[in-house]
Amino acid sequence: MAASVRRTFGLLSSASVRLLRSHSERQFHLAAVRTMPAHDAEFNQAKDKLKTLSEDPGNEVKLKMYGLFKQATLGKCNAPKPGMWDMVGQAKWQSWNQLGDMSQDDAQKAYINIIESLVAEEKGSSTTEASGDGGKYTQIKVTREGKVFKILLNRPTKKNAINYEMYREWIDALKEASQDKSVTIAVVTGAGDYFCSGNDLANFANIKPSDIGKMALDAREILNEFVGTFIDFPKPLIGLINGPAVGISVTTLGLYDAVYASSRATFHTPFTVLGQSPEGCSSYMFPKLMGAAKASEVLLFNRKLTAPEAKERNLITSVIPESSFQQETDTMMQEFSKLPPKSMTTSKNLMREVERQKLHDVNAKECDLLVERWQSDECMNAIMAFFTRKSNL
Ligand code: COA
């Protein structure tokens, strides 16, 4: 598919001069440039700036620039429409022809504007990289590294346990990543030695018995939204599992598009020990990925998986030695992020669409069941046991 797109549009390279295919077109262009209207100097500067862009602006923009360039240099389109099999020629002709009677001067200005905004956009995306998240997030850290949107779970002293604020910020960050045109993929990783220790059990502790019902309903809402945001995240989402992962940080792994784990990562879902039940669509995704018998071992009987075991059970994509994890994943993410973004998102959503509704239904059911589980004695006793464990040592 990518190759055929490249064959179709391969000649539409980023420099507009290169958009002019044939030798005669180029000659015609050079002659026309000599008799250009009002904004000659800026127009020529814009052409030079175009060559400095490091990112391909995409075929849509390049086609638009092609039409404007022809209009600016030659005036109204009077070339015959190319034959139906010449798809590239047709697209270029269409782009020029649709400008109708636009003056050469206006076409120059529009052409200059496009290039100015492309240059500004590129400058903007490298500035964001340096400035980070501007203090908007406190429990996570958000950075842009080129076209990679990175979410770092950032409570290392609590093993990156997810409190309410972190749930909220993680949802907001995913929404920000989905809307930010300068980023093409999003990654999630953890600060410190853990990827994440799951739900912050303090969310459930220190609650008056009369407030437990409300707490459970509030938690249901945020959990439902959190998992729903994963289901609907439109761009490739990649998990970089730097260390042990527990609870919901494991159950949501089936909703990532790829998961790379350090060799020291482990995967643990101790739900029944805690009197709880699975979430993150794992009640559906784990049996699908691992087979029912292996999923039950993990979700019912608390079997903690090593990274190679998680790979063998299709929960993760691959295992990378701890010593080179950071460097290898950085390089890989940069490479992924430079792939054609529209092709990545349409391909991802093609796969997701098949069972998007199913995943939302599973999510809703899991959340409903947890409302009951969180209020159970089994759950409350397990959480009390966790927080009193040190005083019992
Ligand atoms: N919720 C709340 N606090 C947590 C937490 C969690 N899920 N996981 C770790 N913490 C806190 C600990 O209470 C401790 O805080 P403190 O220093 O104020 O006492 C700190 O993080 C470090 O944890 P600690 O238990 O001392 O480290 P450890 O290396 O011995 O064990 C874990 C790490 C993750 C194995 C252990 O903390 C644990 O079992 N956590 C609970 C995991 C869990 O059940 N998650 C929910 C699944 S639904």
Short mmCIF file of C-alpha atoms and ligand atoms in Angstrom, two decimals:
data_model
loop_
_atom_site.label_atom_id
_atom_site.label_comp_id
_atom_site.label_asym_id
_atom_site.label_seq_id
_atom_site.Cartn_x
_atom_site.Cartn_y
_atom_site.Cartn_z
CA MET A 1 0.00 0.00 0.00
CA ALA A 2 2.72 2.44 1.06
CA ALA A 3 4.70 1.56 -2.04
CA SER A 4 1.78 2.19 -4.35
CA VAL A 5 1.10 5.53 -2.69
CA ARG A 6 4.75 6.39 -3.19
CA ARG A 7 4.51 5.29 -6.85
CA THR A 8 1.45 7.44 -7.35
CA PHE A 9 2.75 10.49 -5.57
CA GLY A 10 6.48 9.83 -5.60
CA LEU A 11 7.12 12.68 -7.97
CA LEU A 12 5.45 15.17 -5.68
CA SER A 13 8.61 15.87 -3.72
CA SER A 14 8.81 18.59 -1.06
CA ALA A 15 10.47 21.27 -3.16
CA SER A 16 8.05 22.85 -5.54
CA VAL A 17 10.67 23.07 -8.28
CA ARG A 18 10.79 19.30 -8.15
CA LEU A 19 7.03 19.23 -8.59
CA LEU A 20 7.60 20.33 -12.14
CA ARG A 21 8.23 17.04 -13.75
CA SER A 22 9.50 17.45 -17.25
CA HIS A 23 12.46 19.34 -18.62
CA SER A 24 10.18 21.56 -20.70
CA GLU A 25 8.09 22.38 -17.65
CA ARG A 26 11.25 23.47 -15.87
CA GLN A 27 12.31 25.66 -18.79
CA PHE A 28 8.87 27.20 -18.90
CA HIS A 29 9.06 27.79 -15.16
CA LEU A 30 12.44 29.52 -15.39
CA ALA A 31 11.19 31.81 -18.16
CA ALA A 32 8.10 32.62 -16.15
CA VAL A 33 10.06 33.37 -12.97
CA ARG A 34 11.90 36.10 -14.91
CA THR A 35 8.60 37.88 -15.61
CA MET A 36 7.02 37.44 -12.23
CA PRO A 37 4.63 39.92 -10.58
CA ALA A 38 4.83 42.02 -7.42
CA HIS A 39 6.17 39.76 -4.67
CA ASP A 40 9.18 38.42 -6.60
CA ALA A 41 11.74 38.82 -3.86
CA GLU A 42 9.61 37.24 -1.11
CA PHE A 43 8.50 34.55 -3.51
CA ASN A 44 12.10 33.61 -4.28
CA GLN A 45 12.95 33.69 -0.59
CA ALA A 46 10.01 31.40 0.11
CA LYS A 47 11.35 28.91 -2.43
CA ASP A 48 14.71 28.96 -0.64
CA LYS A 49 13.03 28.47 2.74
CA LEU A 50 11.15 25.50 1.36
CA LYS A 51 14.46 23.75 0.82
CA THR A 52 15.34 24.20 4.50
CA LEU A 53 12.32 22.24 5.76
CA SER A 54 13.32 18.94 7.28
CA GLU A 55 9.80 17.49 7.36
CA ASP A 56 7.81 16.47 4.33
CA PRO A 57 4.64 18.63 4.44
CA GLY A 58 2.51 15.85 2.95
CA ASN A 59 0.97 15.43 -0.48
CA GLU A 60 -2.10 17.55 0.17
CA VAL A 61 0.01 20.60 0.98
CA LYS A 62 2.47 19.89 -1.79
CA LEU A 63 -0.33 19.70 -4.33
CA LYS A 64 -1.73 22.99 -3.10
CA MET A 65 1.70 24.58 -3.42
CA TYR A 66 2.04 23.14 -6.91
CA GLY A 67 -1.20 24.78 -8.07
CA LEU A 68 -0.27 28.10 -6.50
CA PHE A 69 3.22 27.97 -7.96
CA LYS A 70 1.86 27.41 -11.47
CA GLN A 71 -0.72 30.16 -11.03
CA ALA A 72 1.91 32.55 -9.65
CA THR A 73 4.34 31.93 -12.47
CA LEU A 74 2.11 31.17 -15.47
CA GLY A 75 -1.30 32.58 -14.58
CA LYS A 76 -4.65 30.86 -15.19
CA CYS A 77 -4.51 27.18 -16.11
CA ASN A 78 -4.95 26.65 -19.83
CA ALA A 79 -3.24 23.28 -20.08
CA PRO A 80 -5.32 20.32 -21.29
CA LYS A 81 -6.54 17.95 -18.59
CA PRO A 82 -4.25 14.88 -18.45
CA GLY A 83 -5.65 11.48 -19.40
CA MET A 84 -7.52 9.41 -16.81
CA TRP A 85 -4.61 7.00 -16.22
CA ASP A 86 -2.23 9.83 -15.39
CA MET A 87 -3.37 10.14 -11.79
CA VAL A 88 -0.48 12.34 -10.67
CA GLY A 89 -0.93 14.64 -13.67
CA GLN A 90 -4.67 14.87 -13.00
CA ALA A 91 -4.18 15.76 -9.33
CA LYS A 92 -1.66 18.47 -10.22
CA TRP A 93 -3.80 19.85 -13.01
CA GLN A 94 -6.84 19.92 -10.71
CA SER A 95 -4.89 21.83 -8.08
CA TRP A 96 -3.90 24.48 -10.61
CA ASN A 97 -7.17 24.61 -12.53
CA GLN A 98 -9.31 25.12 -9.42
CA LEU A 99 -7.59 28.45 -8.76
CA GLY A 100 -9.55 29.88 -11.71
CA ASP A 101 -8.92 33.60 -12.21
CA MET A 102 -6.83 34.15 -9.07
CA SER A 103 -4.26 36.84 -9.86
CA GLN A 104 -0.58 35.88 -10.08
CA ASP A 105 0.09 38.30 -7.25
CA ASP A 106 -2.47 36.64 -4.96
CA ALA A 107 -1.12 33.22 -5.86
CA GLN A 108 2.38 34.37 -4.91
CA LYS A 109 1.10 35.65 -1.56
CA ALA A 110 -0.77 32.41 -0.83
CA TYR A 111 2.30 30.39 -1.78
CA ILE A 112 4.50 32.51 0.49
CA ASN A 113 1.98 32.15 3.37
CA ILE A 114 1.98 28.37 3.15
CA ILE A 115 5.76 28.19 3.32
CA GLU A 116 5.93 30.72 6.16
CA SER A 117 3.46 28.65 8.18
CA LEU A 118 5.34 25.40 7.47
CA VAL A 119 8.57 27.01 8.66
CA ALA A 120 6.84 28.41 11.77
CA GLU A 121 5.25 25.02 12.52
CA GLU A 122 8.64 23.31 12.41
CA LYS A 123 10.17 25.93 14.67
CA GLY A 124 7.20 25.57 17.03
CA SER A 125 7.52 21.82 17.38
CA SER A 126 11.21 22.00 18.30
CA THR A 127 10.44 24.73 20.89
CA THR A 128 7.77 22.57 22.53
CA GLU A 129 10.31 19.83 22.87
CA ALA A 130 12.49 22.05 25.01
CA SER A 131 9.74 23.64 27.05
CA GLY A 132 8.06 20.39 28.20
CA ASP A 133 4.55 20.51 29.69
CA GLY A 134 4.74 23.99 31.19
CA GLY A 135 3.76 22.83 34.68
CA LYS A 136 0.30 21.61 33.64
CA TYR A 137 0.94 18.12 34.96
CA THR A 138 2.11 17.20 38.44
CA GLN A 139 1.78 13.40 38.66
CA ILE A 140 3.07 12.70 35.17
CA LYS A 141 5.60 14.42 32.97
CA VAL A 142 4.80 15.16 29.36
CA THR A 143 7.49 15.86 26.79
CA ARG A 144 7.68 16.03 23.06
CA GLU A 145 10.77 14.49 21.55
CA GLY A 146 10.54 15.36 17.87
CA LYS A 147 7.23 13.80 16.85
CA VAL A 148 7.05 11.50 19.88
CA PHE A 149 4.62 12.48 22.65
CA LYS A 150 6.01 10.96 25.85
CA ILE A 151 4.02 10.39 29.03
CA LEU A 152 6.23 9.61 32.00
CA LEU A 153 4.44 8.28 35.09
CA ASN A 154 6.18 10.33 37.70
CA ARG A 155 5.59 9.20 41.29
CA PRO A 156 8.68 7.04 41.68
CA THR A 157 8.57 7.04 45.50
CA LYS A 158 5.12 5.40 45.28
CA LYS A 159 6.23 3.11 42.46
CA ASN A 160 4.09 5.28 40.16
CA ALA A 161 0.83 4.19 41.78
CA ILE A 162 -2.10 5.86 40.00
CA ASN A 163 -4.02 8.27 42.22
CA TYR A 164 -7.08 10.25 41.01
CA GLU A 165 -4.94 13.18 39.85
CA MET A 166 -2.76 10.88 37.80
CA TYR A 167 -5.81 9.23 36.18
CA ARG A 168 -7.11 12.70 35.27
CA GLU A 169 -3.74 13.92 33.96
CA TRP A 170 -3.12 10.73 31.97
CA ILE A 171 -6.53 11.10 30.28
CA ASP A 172 -5.80 14.79 29.55
CA ALA A 173 -2.36 13.98 28.18
CA LEU A 174 -3.75 11.33 25.82
CA LYS A 175 -6.34 13.83 24.59
CA GLU A 176 -3.60 16.42 24.10
CA ALA A 177 -1.51 13.90 22.14
CA SER A 178 -4.44 12.97 19.92
CA GLN A 179 -5.08 16.62 19.01
CA ASP A 180 -1.47 17.74 18.62
CA LYS A 181 -0.67 17.69 14.91
CA SER A 182 3.06 17.92 15.58
CA VAL A 183 3.17 14.45 17.16
CA THR A 184 2.58 11.18 15.36
CA ILE A 185 2.89 8.57 18.13
CA ALA A 186 2.51 8.50 21.92
CA VAL A 187 4.54 6.48 24.39
CA VAL A 188 3.98 5.73 28.07
CA THR A 189 6.80 4.82 30.44
CA GLY A 190 7.63 5.07 34.14
CA ALA A 191 10.10 7.09 36.23
CA GLY A 192 12.35 5.16 38.60
CA ASP A 193 12.56 1.41 39.03
CA TYR A 194 8.86 0.59 38.45
CA PHE A 195 6.66 1.07 35.42
CA CYS A 196 3.61 1.34 37.68
CA SER A 197 2.22 -0.34 40.82
CA GLY A 198 -1.39 -0.01 39.64
CA ASN A 199 -4.24 1.70 41.38
CA ASP A 200 -3.15 3.81 44.33
CA LEU A 201 -4.66 1.75 47.12
CA ALA A 202 -4.88 4.93 49.19
CA ASN A 203 -7.76 5.85 46.84
CA PHE A 204 -9.75 3.29 48.80
CA ALA A 205 -8.27 3.72 52.26
CA ASN A 206 -9.32 6.22 54.93
CA ILE A 207 -12.89 6.36 53.69
CA LYS A 208 -15.82 6.59 56.08
CA PRO A 209 -18.20 3.61 55.65
CA SER A 210 -20.98 6.03 54.67
CA ASP A 211 -18.85 7.39 51.78
CA ILE A 212 -17.83 4.06 50.30
CA GLY A 213 -20.78 3.92 47.87
CA LYS A 214 -20.01 7.37 46.48
CA MET A 215 -16.30 6.60 46.29
CA ALA A 216 -17.06 3.46 44.25
CA LEU A 217 -19.31 5.36 41.82
CA ASP A 218 -16.75 8.16 41.37
CA ALA A 219 -14.00 5.61 40.80
CA ARG A 220 -16.23 3.86 38.25
CA GLU A 221 -16.58 7.09 36.27
CA ILE A 222 -12.91 7.85 36.08
CA LEU A 223 -11.93 4.26 35.33
CA ASN A 224 -14.51 4.05 32.56
CA GLU A 225 -13.23 7.29 31.02
CA PHE A 226 -9.59 6.27 31.44
CA VAL A 227 -9.98 2.93 29.67
CA GLY A 228 -12.32 4.50 27.09
CA THR A 229 -9.59 7.01 26.23
CA PHE A 230 -7.20 4.14 25.54
CA ILE A 231 -9.80 2.40 23.35
CA ASP A 232 -10.39 5.55 21.29
CA PHE A 233 -6.84 6.92 21.18
CA PRO A 234 -6.41 7.52 17.44
CA LYS A 235 -2.62 7.45 17.00
CA PRO A 236 -0.21 4.58 17.65
CA LEU A 237 0.18 4.14 21.42
CA ILE A 238 3.28 2.35 22.62
CA GLY A 239 4.09 1.06 26.09
CA LEU A 240 7.73 1.15 27.18
CA ILE A 241 7.70 -1.03 30.28
CA ASN A 242 10.85 -0.02 32.12
CA GLY A 243 10.26 -2.18 35.22
CA PRO A 244 7.62 -4.13 37.15
CA ALA A 245 4.01 -3.43 36.25
CA VAL A 246 1.02 -4.18 38.48
CA GLY A 247 -2.78 -4.11 38.21
CA ILE A 248 -4.33 -1.71 35.72
CA SER A 249 -0.96 -0.87 34.21
CA VAL A 250 -0.91 -4.52 33.07
CA THR A 251 -4.56 -4.99 32.20
CA THR A 252 -4.56 -2.06 29.76
CA LEU A 253 -1.58 -3.44 27.82
CA GLY A 254 -3.89 -5.20 25.37
CA LEU A 255 -5.11 -1.75 24.28
CA TYR A 256 -1.65 -0.46 23.28
CA ASP A 257 -0.51 -0.92 19.69
CA ALA A 258 2.90 -2.23 20.72
CA VAL A 259 4.59 -2.92 24.05
CA TYR A 260 8.36 -3.14 24.59
CA ALA A 261 9.56 -4.35 27.97
CA SER A 262 12.88 -4.22 29.74
CA SER A 263 14.21 -7.65 30.66
CA ARG A 264 13.68 -6.71 34.35
CA ALA A 265 9.96 -5.96 33.90
CA THR A 266 7.37 -8.24 35.50
CA PHE A 267 3.61 -8.32 35.02
CA HIS A 268 1.31 -8.92 37.96
CA THR A 269 -2.48 -8.66 38.35
CA PRO A 270 -3.24 -9.67 41.95
CA PHE A 271 -6.96 -8.96 41.69
CA THR A 272 -8.36 -11.89 43.61
CA VAL A 273 -5.83 -11.39 46.41
CA LEU A 274 -7.27 -7.87 46.70
CA GLY A 275 -10.89 -8.98 46.45
CA GLN A 276 -11.20 -7.11 43.13
CA SER A 277 -11.90 -8.11 39.52
CA PRO A 278 -10.15 -7.43 36.18
CA GLU A 279 -10.42 -4.13 34.31
CA GLY A 280 -8.79 -2.45 31.30
CA CYS A 281 -10.70 -4.84 28.97
CA SER A 282 -8.42 -7.64 30.19
CA SER A 283 -11.39 -9.98 30.78
CA TYR A 284 -11.78 -9.97 27.00
CA MET A 285 -8.26 -9.19 25.71
CA PHE A 286 -6.24 -11.57 27.91
CA PRO A 287 -8.07 -14.78 26.90
CA LYS A 288 -7.89 -13.55 23.30
CA LEU A 289 -4.14 -12.91 23.50
CA MET A 290 -3.09 -15.82 25.72
CA GLY A 291 -5.83 -18.42 25.49
CA ALA A 292 -8.34 -18.91 28.32
CA ALA A 293 -6.27 -21.27 30.49
CA LYS A 294 -3.24 -19.00 30.56
CA ALA A 295 -5.34 -15.88 31.07
CA SER A 296 -7.04 -17.50 34.09
CA GLU A 297 -3.67 -18.27 35.64
CA VAL A 298 -2.87 -14.56 35.47
CA LEU A 299 -6.26 -12.99 36.23
CA LEU A 300 -7.63 -15.51 38.76
CA PHE A 301 -4.60 -17.09 40.37
CA ASN A 302 -2.21 -14.11 40.55
CA ARG A 303 0.60 -15.64 38.52
CA LYS A 304 3.28 -12.96 38.07
CA LEU A 305 4.85 -13.12 34.59
CA THR A 306 8.44 -12.42 33.70
CA ALA A 307 9.06 -10.36 30.56
CA PRO A 308 9.86 -13.43 28.39
CA GLU A 309 6.69 -15.14 29.70
CA ALA A 310 4.64 -12.04 28.88
CA LYS A 311 6.05 -12.11 25.35
CA GLU A 312 5.35 -15.82 25.02
CA ARG A 313 1.72 -15.05 26.00
CA ASN A 314 1.45 -12.23 23.43
CA LEU A 315 0.91 -9.59 26.09
CA ILE A 316 3.96 -7.67 24.90
CA THR A 317 5.74 -7.23 21.58
CA SER A 318 9.33 -7.89 22.61
CA VAL A 319 11.85 -7.91 25.44
CA ILE A 320 14.91 -5.64 25.35
CA PRO A 321 17.93 -6.11 27.62
CA GLU A 322 17.81 -3.74 30.59
CA SER A 323 21.29 -2.35 29.76
CA SER A 324 20.21 -1.01 26.36
CA PHE A 325 16.47 -0.54 26.96
CA GLN A 326 16.49 3.27 27.04
CA GLN A 327 18.76 3.74 24.07
CA GLU A 328 17.12 1.09 21.88
CA THR A 329 13.59 2.26 22.57
CA ASP A 330 14.52 5.93 22.00
CA THR A 331 15.93 5.06 18.58
CA MET A 332 12.97 2.86 17.73
CA MET A 333 10.41 5.50 18.75
CA GLN A 334 12.14 8.17 16.67
CA GLU A 335 12.06 5.85 13.67
CA PHE A 336 8.39 4.95 14.16
CA SER A 337 7.42 8.59 14.61
CA LYS A 338 8.77 9.49 11.17
CA LEU A 339 6.54 7.00 9.34
CA PRO A 340 3.68 8.58 7.33
CA PRO A 341 1.23 9.63 10.09
CA LYS A 342 -2.01 9.28 8.16
CA SER A 343 -1.12 5.81 7.02
CA MET A 344 -0.34 4.84 10.64
CA THR A 345 -3.58 6.23 12.05
CA THR A 346 -5.84 4.86 9.33
CA SER A 347 -4.22 1.43 9.66
CA LYS A 348 -4.52 1.51 13.44
CA ASN A 349 -8.15 2.55 13.34
CA LEU A 350 -8.93 -0.06 10.70
CA MET A 351 -7.85 -2.70 13.22
CA ARG A 352 -9.50 -1.00 16.21
CA GLU A 353 -12.81 -0.41 14.44
CA VAL A 354 -13.47 -4.14 14.18
CA GLU A 355 -14.07 -4.32 17.92
CA ARG A 356 -14.23 -0.78 19.22
CA GLN A 357 -17.83 -1.16 20.39
CA LYS A 358 -17.11 -4.56 21.90
CA LEU A 359 -14.24 -3.05 23.92
CA HIS A 360 -16.45 -0.22 25.19
CA ASP A 361 -19.09 -2.76 26.25
CA VAL A 362 -16.52 -4.88 28.06
CA ASN A 363 -15.13 -1.77 29.76
CA ALA A 364 -18.57 -0.76 31.01
CA LYS A 365 -19.26 -4.26 32.39
CA GLU A 366 -15.90 -4.47 34.13
CA CYS A 367 -16.43 -1.05 35.72
CA ASP A 368 -19.94 -2.01 36.93
CA LEU A 369 -18.62 -5.15 38.57
CA LEU A 370 -15.86 -3.21 40.31
CA VAL A 371 -18.40 -0.87 41.94
CA GLU A 372 -19.68 -3.93 43.78
CA ARG A 373 -16.18 -5.38 44.43
CA TRP A 374 -14.76 -2.14 45.86
CA GLN A 375 -17.52 -2.11 48.47
CA SER A 376 -16.96 -5.74 49.44
CA ASP A 377 -15.41 -6.86 52.73
CA GLU A 378 -12.88 -8.93 50.75
CA CYS A 379 -11.55 -5.79 49.09
CA MET A 380 -11.59 -3.55 52.17
CA ASN A 381 -9.78 -6.17 54.27
CA ALA A 382 -7.09 -6.66 51.62
CA ILE A 383 -6.44 -2.93 51.35
CA MET A 384 -6.23 -2.54 55.14
CA ALA A 385 -3.79 -5.45 55.19
CA PHE A 386 -1.58 -3.67 52.61
CA PHE A 387 -1.39 -0.43 54.56
CA THR A 388 -0.76 -2.14 57.91
CA ARG A 389 1.82 -4.56 56.54
CA LYS A 390 4.83 -2.49 57.63
CA SER A 391 3.54 -1.98 61.15
CA ASN A 392 3.09 -5.75 61.39
CA LEU A 393 6.68 -6.49 60.39
N1 COA B 1 -0.90 2.12 46.13
C1 COA B 1 -0.49 2.95 47.09
N2 COA B 1 0.79 3.00 47.51
C2 COA B 1 1.66 2.18 46.93
C3 COA B 1 1.29 1.30 45.92
C4 COA B 1 -0.06 1.29 45.54
N3 COA B 1 -0.51 0.52 44.55
N4 COA B 1 2.36 0.62 45.53
C5 COA B 1 3.39 1.07 46.25
N5 COA B 1 2.95 2.01 47.11
C6 COA B 1 3.75 2.78 48.05
C7 COA B 1 4.01 2.01 49.32
O1 COA B 1 2.92 2.17 50.23
C8 COA B 1 5.26 2.68 49.79
O2 COA B 1 4.92 3.92 50.37
P1 COA B 1 5.62 4.39 51.72
O3 COA B 1 7.07 4.50 51.40
O4 COA B 1 4.98 5.68 52.03
O5 COA B 1 5.34 3.30 52.73
C9 COA B 1 6.01 3.00 48.50
O6 COA B 1 5.03 2.99 47.49
C10 COA B 1 7.05 1.97 48.16
O7 COA B 1 6.43 0.70 48.19
P2 COA B 1 7.03 -0.53 49.01
O8 COA B 1 5.93 -1.50 49.26
O9 COA B 1 7.79 -0.06 50.18
O10 COA B 1 8.07 -1.08 47.93
P3 COA B 1 8.40 -2.62 47.62
O11 COA B 1 9.47 -2.57 46.59
O12 COA B 1 8.64 -3.37 48.88
O13 COA B 1 7.05 -3.20 46.94
C11 COA B 1 5.17 -3.26 45.48
C12 COA B 1 6.55 -2.64 45.76
C13 COA B 1 4.58 -2.54 44.28
C14 COA B 1 5.34 -4.77 45.15
C15 COA B 1 4.26 -3.13 46.71
O14 COA B 1 4.29 -1.78 47.16
C16 COA B 1 2.83 -3.49 46.43
O15 COA B 1 2.49 -4.67 46.48
N6 COA B 1 2.01 -2.51 46.13
C17 COA B 1 0.60 -2.74 45.87
C18 COA B 1 0.40 -3.15 44.43
C19 COA B 1 -1.06 -3.39 44.16
O16 COA B 1 -1.65 -4.26 44.77
N7 COA B 1 -1.63 -2.62 43.24
C20 COA B 1 -3.04 -2.60 42.98
C21 COA B 1 -3.44 -3.63 42.03
S1 COA B 1 -5.16 -3.53 41.75
#
